Amino acid sequence: MSFEWTDIFTLLVLIVYFYFLASTIIVLILENRNPIRSLAWVMVLMFLPVLGLIIYAMLGQKVRQKKKIRKLSIRSGSNSTKVKPDLSPLAHHTLSDNATGLIRLLYNGDEALIYENSKIDILATPQETFDAIFSDLESAKDHIHIEFYIINNDEVGNRLVDLLTQKVKEGVEVRLIYDYWGCFGLPNKFIKRMKKGGIKFYAFFPPRFPFVLSRLNYRNHRKIIVVDGKVGYTGGINMASRYLYGNNLGMWRDTMVRFEGAATLGLQEAFSDDWYFEDRTILEDVHYFPPQKSFSKNIVQVVDSGPDTNFQSILHGMYHAISTAQDYVYIHTPYFMPPEVILVAIETAALRGVDVQMIIPIKSDASMAREGNCSYFERMLDAGVRIFNYQKGFLHSKAWVVDDLICSVGTSNIDFRSYEQNFEISAFIYDAETALKIKSLFTNDLNDCVEIYKEEWKKRPKMQRFRESLSRLFSPIL
């Protein structure tokens, strides 16, 4: 019996393929991931020949890729310039044990500085948000730092570039970071306009050979604006006209927070870290971190989380706030495919008698995400959580409030991607006045919602249940 060269070649290809398959599975097991996630990936690798390896190369190389990312980050031991946090300001504030514990948690996990006595404005309509942003940008005298997941080539995006170009002509330093994949559709002429206008900019974490596929899975979802080191913004909104005019989902509802004073320095530091990631220069000059005015008595911690940090600090913070809640927890989120720890915290709070309410959009810009959201509803309803479907348009807000004291506005959704893969940022705010504003926004949004009731929900068609369960299977790896 003789072998043809084609037979030998086929045998070699199979040997190489199974070598890589076995090696990948062994590495996957040795990484000691969540067993459910590991099993999901093993199933993908085993039952999707060749395609499974490609998908894993794009989405699954979590531990090894994160190590490479941390080496690039200024937060690594050799690069870090972060000031050691000081807890002494806590002595000047009367806070609950829950709030104090949360502050210490974020201090230990993220080295989150304590910023005192900022001016805090909550912005919840697109018009007031963009009016405030562009007004502050127009008033810039020294520098503008901007970071967004999405900047569209539309009315809002072009207005931004025109204004930034004008500020460069006036002698203002302008730096901009946008996510490579979030802005994948930006035309070259748009990018050339920024370059010609003198704007210093980077596409964050673009694909580079040979890591093209593995870089696809890491997105910079942070939204940051800093003007002259004195005014700062963060929250869920992107630079896109759909917020002003809507799209096929209707009008978009989002939440932003505007700071004046000390909390702006936290956003400046986060931007500086991300600028170093791409430019390898440290923005540490005093004019980027100027002295701040003192406003109302409050505390803010700016918490960033992602592949460049050691801990999932935003997840830890939300878990602690829910777990220690005494009266209520109100949550806005467009995507709800939570890790088990958050799901258990929500259920436990509801079973303790805490009033837990969630607003989730009935429409979504990703059909699988909507089905995945729904797969968690029955379990929460059984625990006593009240769930409301937002019907006026698309709810994109990422905000929550606990007990008239602790609240958060940021970029993080309640899903695996936000907690484990994306670069995210959230402002944790300890202030009764701001908490009541977030609470008021939540209760006002209930007027545009329909509540889901347990008895009716359990009657939904079996095919719908199947689609939900199928979507949920992919939630840990998407």
PDB file of C-alpha atoms in Angstrom, residues 245-364:
ATOM      1  CA  TYR A 245     -32.861  62.600  16.141  1.00  0.00           C
ATOM      2  CA  GLY A 246     -33.278  58.925  16.985  1.00  0.00           C
ATOM      3  CA  ASN A 247     -32.995  55.966  14.620  1.00  0.00           C
ATOM      4  CA  ASN A 248     -34.882  52.740  13.964  1.00  0.00           C
ATOM      5  CA  LEU A 249     -35.003  52.149  17.734  1.00  0.00           C
ATOM      6  CA  GLY A 250     -36.578  55.536  18.380  1.00  0.00           C
ATOM      7  CA  MET A 251     -35.022  58.218  20.582  1.00  0.00           C
ATOM      8  CA  TRP A 252     -32.028  57.276  22.718  1.00  0.00           C
ATOM      9  CA  ARG A 253     -32.158  57.903  26.481  1.00  0.00           C
ATOM     10  CA  ASP A 254     -28.783  58.228  28.200  1.00  0.00           C
ATOM     11  CA  THR A 255     -27.162  59.716  31.301  1.00  0.00           C
ATOM     12  CA  MET A 256     -24.000  61.793  31.636  1.00  0.00           C
ATOM     13  CA  VAL A 257     -22.389  63.432  34.658  1.00  0.00           C
ATOM     14  CA  ARG A 258     -20.585  66.772  34.482  1.00  0.00           C
ATOM     15  CA  PHE A 259     -18.018  67.694  37.129  1.00  0.00           C
ATOM     16  CA  GLU A 260     -16.391  70.924  38.087  1.00  0.00           C
ATOM     17  CA  GLY A 261     -13.669  70.789  40.677  1.00  0.00           C
ATOM     18  CA  ALA A 262     -11.678  67.945  42.139  1.00  0.00           C
ATOM     19  CA  ALA A 263     -13.447  64.994  40.483  1.00  0.00           C
ATOM     20  CA  THR A 264     -12.273  66.315  37.109  1.00  0.00           C
ATOM     21  CA  LEU A 265      -8.754  65.307  38.115  1.00  0.00           C
ATOM     22  CA  GLY A 266      -9.869  61.662  38.315  1.00  0.00           C
ATOM     23  CA  LEU A 267     -11.070  61.811  34.722  1.00  0.00           C
ATOM     24  CA  GLN A 268      -7.867  63.582  33.718  1.00  0.00           C
ATOM     25  CA  GLU A 269      -5.798  60.826  35.280  1.00  0.00           C
ATOM     26  CA  ALA A 270      -7.833  58.140  33.482  1.00  0.00           C
ATOM     27  CA  PHE A 271      -7.365  59.910  30.149  1.00  0.00           C
ATOM     28  CA  SER A 272      -3.638  60.330  30.833  1.00  0.00           C
ATOM     29  CA  ASP A 273      -3.324  56.599  31.471  1.00  0.00           C
ATOM     30  CA  ASP A 274      -4.981  55.785  28.157  1.00  0.00           C
ATOM     31  CA  TRP A 275      -2.921  58.382  26.300  1.00  0.00           C
ATOM     32  CA  TYR A 276       0.248  56.737  27.622  1.00  0.00           C
ATOM     33  CA  PHE A 277      -1.061  53.392  26.367  1.00  0.00           C
ATOM     34  CA  GLU A 278      -0.830  54.655  22.779  1.00  0.00           C
ATOM     35  CA  ASP A 279       1.602  57.595  22.834  1.00  0.00           C
ATOM     36  CA  ARG A 280       4.041  56.371  25.538  1.00  0.00           C
ATOM     37  CA  THR A 281       4.222  59.889  27.011  1.00  0.00           C
ATOM     38  CA  ILE A 282       3.113  60.841  30.516  1.00  0.00           C
ATOM     39  CA  LEU A 283       0.835  63.875  30.870  1.00  0.00           C
ATOM     40  CA  GLU A 284       1.967  65.018  34.301  1.00  0.00           C
ATOM     41  CA  ASP A 285       2.606  68.750  33.878  1.00  0.00           C
ATOM     42  CA  VAL A 286       0.951  70.890  36.545  1.00  0.00           C
ATOM     43  CA  HIS A 287      -1.297  72.695  34.056  1.00  0.00           C
ATOM     44  CA  TYR A 288      -3.082  69.397  33.373  1.00  0.00           C
ATOM     45  CA  PHE A 289      -3.801  69.040  37.118  1.00  0.00           C
ATOM     46  CA  PRO A 290      -4.493  72.609  38.286  1.00  0.00           C
ATOM     47  CA  PRO A 291      -5.726  73.677  41.747  1.00  0.00           C
ATOM     48  CA  GLN A 292      -9.483  73.196  42.104  1.00  0.00           C
ATOM     49  CA  LYS A 293     -12.330  75.244  43.531  1.00  0.00           C
ATOM     50  CA  SER A 294     -14.351  73.784  46.383  1.00  0.00           C
ATOM     51  CA  PHE A 295     -18.089  73.326  45.882  1.00  0.00           C
ATOM     52  CA  SER A 296     -20.736  71.283  47.739  1.00  0.00           C
ATOM     53  CA  LYS A 297     -19.719  68.729  50.343  1.00  0.00           C
ATOM     54  CA  ASN A 298     -19.454  65.326  48.641  1.00  0.00           C
ATOM     55  CA  ILE A 299     -17.043  62.577  47.634  1.00  0.00           C
ATOM     56  CA  VAL A 300     -16.366  61.128  44.177  1.00  0.00           C
ATOM     57  CA  GLN A 301     -14.188  58.200  43.161  1.00  0.00           C
ATOM     58  CA  VAL A 302     -13.372  57.735  39.485  1.00  0.00           C
ATOM     59  CA  VAL A 303     -12.940  54.020  38.902  1.00  0.00           C
ATOM     60  CA  ASP A 304     -11.529  52.476  35.751  1.00  0.00           C
ATOM     61  CA  SER A 305     -11.638  48.789  35.021  1.00  0.00           C
ATOM     62  CA  GLY A 306     -10.560  46.551  32.183  1.00  0.00           C
ATOM     63  CA  PRO A 307      -7.773  44.376  30.785  1.00  0.00           C
ATOM     64  CA  ASP A 308      -5.239  46.924  32.058  1.00  0.00           C
ATOM     65  CA  THR A 309      -6.286  46.608  35.722  1.00  0.00           C
ATOM     66  CA  ASN A 310      -5.673  43.834  38.251  1.00  0.00           C
ATOM     67  CA  PHE A 311      -9.233  43.715  39.612  1.00  0.00           C
ATOM     68  CA  GLN A 312     -12.729  44.074  38.189  1.00  0.00           C
ATOM     69  CA  SER A 313     -13.238  47.105  40.400  1.00  0.00           C
ATOM     70  CA  ILE A 314     -16.468  48.374  38.821  1.00  0.00           C
ATOM     71  CA  LEU A 315     -18.022  44.934  39.296  1.00  0.00           C
ATOM     72  CA  HIS A 316     -16.695  44.784  42.888  1.00  0.00           C
ATOM     73  CA  GLY A 317     -18.121  48.225  43.619  1.00  0.00           C
ATOM     74  CA  MET A 318     -21.569  47.406  42.282  1.00  0.00           C
ATOM     75  CA  TYR A 319     -21.596  44.086  44.130  1.00  0.00           C
ATOM     76  CA  HIS A 320     -20.756  45.791  47.432  1.00  0.00           C
ATOM     77  CA  ALA A 321     -23.343  48.551  46.969  1.00  0.00           C
ATOM     78  CA  ILE A 322     -26.145  46.070  46.214  1.00  0.00           C
ATOM     79  CA  SER A 323     -25.088  43.602  48.901  1.00  0.00           C
ATOM     80  CA  THR A 324     -25.124  46.260  51.632  1.00  0.00           C
ATOM     81  CA  ALA A 325     -28.265  48.135  50.497  1.00  0.00           C
ATOM     82  CA  GLN A 326     -30.881  48.640  53.193  1.00  0.00           C
ATOM     83  CA  ASP A 327     -33.832  50.343  51.486  1.00  0.00           C
ATOM     84  CA  TYR A 328     -33.667  50.267  47.688  1.00  0.00           C
ATOM     85  CA  VAL A 329     -31.583  49.644  44.572  1.00  0.00           C
ATOM     86  CA  TYR A 330     -32.650  51.249  41.289  1.00  0.00           C
ATOM     87  CA  ILE A 331     -30.758  50.303  38.130  1.00  0.00           C
ATOM     88  CA  HIS A 332     -30.689  51.541  34.513  1.00  0.00           C
ATOM     89  CA  THR A 333     -28.935  49.218  32.073  1.00  0.00           C
ATOM     90  CA  PRO A 334     -29.315  48.553  28.335  1.00  0.00           C
ATOM     91  CA  TYR A 335     -27.709  45.100  28.550  1.00  0.00           C
ATOM     92  CA  PHE A 336     -28.197  42.630  31.376  1.00  0.00           C
ATOM     93  CA  MET A 337     -26.214  39.407  31.071  1.00  0.00           C
ATOM     94  CA  PRO A 338     -24.557  39.487  34.488  1.00  0.00           C
ATOM     95  CA  PRO A 339     -21.863  37.336  36.030  1.00  0.00           C
ATOM     96  CA  GLU A 340     -23.270  35.070  38.721  1.00  0.00           C
ATOM     97  CA  VAL A 341     -21.898  37.250  41.529  1.00  0.00           C
ATOM     98  CA  ILE A 342     -24.001  40.252  40.456  1.00  0.00           C
ATOM     99  CA  LEU A 343     -27.061  38.098  39.838  1.00  0.00           C
ATOM    100  CA  VAL A 344     -26.802  36.598  43.324  1.00  0.00           C
ATOM    101  CA  ALA A 345     -26.284  40.037  44.894  1.00  0.00           C
ATOM    102  CA  ILE A 346     -29.462  41.354  43.249  1.00  0.00           C
ATOM    103  CA  GLU A 347     -31.492  38.283  44.237  1.00  0.00           C
ATOM    104  CA  THR A 348     -30.183  38.332  47.803  1.00  0.00           C
ATOM    105  CA  ALA A 349     -31.002  42.010  48.229  1.00  0.00           C
ATOM    106  CA  ALA A 350     -34.557  41.450  46.981  1.00  0.00           C
ATOM    107  CA  LEU A 351     -35.017  38.419  49.230  1.00  0.00           C
ATOM    108  CA  ARG A 352     -33.838  40.533  52.194  1.00  0.00           C
ATOM    109  CA  GLY A 353     -36.723  42.898  51.520  1.00  0.00           C
ATOM    110  CA  VAL A 354     -34.767  45.593  49.685  1.00  0.00           C
ATOM    111  CA  ASP A 355     -36.807  47.306  46.953  1.00  0.00           C
ATOM    112  CA  VAL A 356     -34.876  46.278  43.845  1.00  0.00           C
ATOM    113  CA  GLN A 357     -36.077  47.720  40.540  1.00  0.00           C
ATOM    114  CA  MET A 358     -34.512  47.606  37.084  1.00  0.00           C
ATOM    115  CA  ILE A 359     -35.296  49.398  33.834  1.00  0.00           C
ATOM    116  CA  ILE A 360     -34.163  47.533  30.704  1.00  0.00           C
ATOM    117  CA  PRO A 361     -35.109  48.543  27.130  1.00  0.00           C
ATOM    118  CA  ILE A 362     -37.668  46.474  25.285  1.00  0.00           C
ATOM    119  CA  LYS A 363     -35.773  47.326  22.076  1.00  0.00           C
ATOM    120  CA  SER A 364     -32.090  46.672  21.529  1.00  0.00           C
TER     121      SER A 364
END
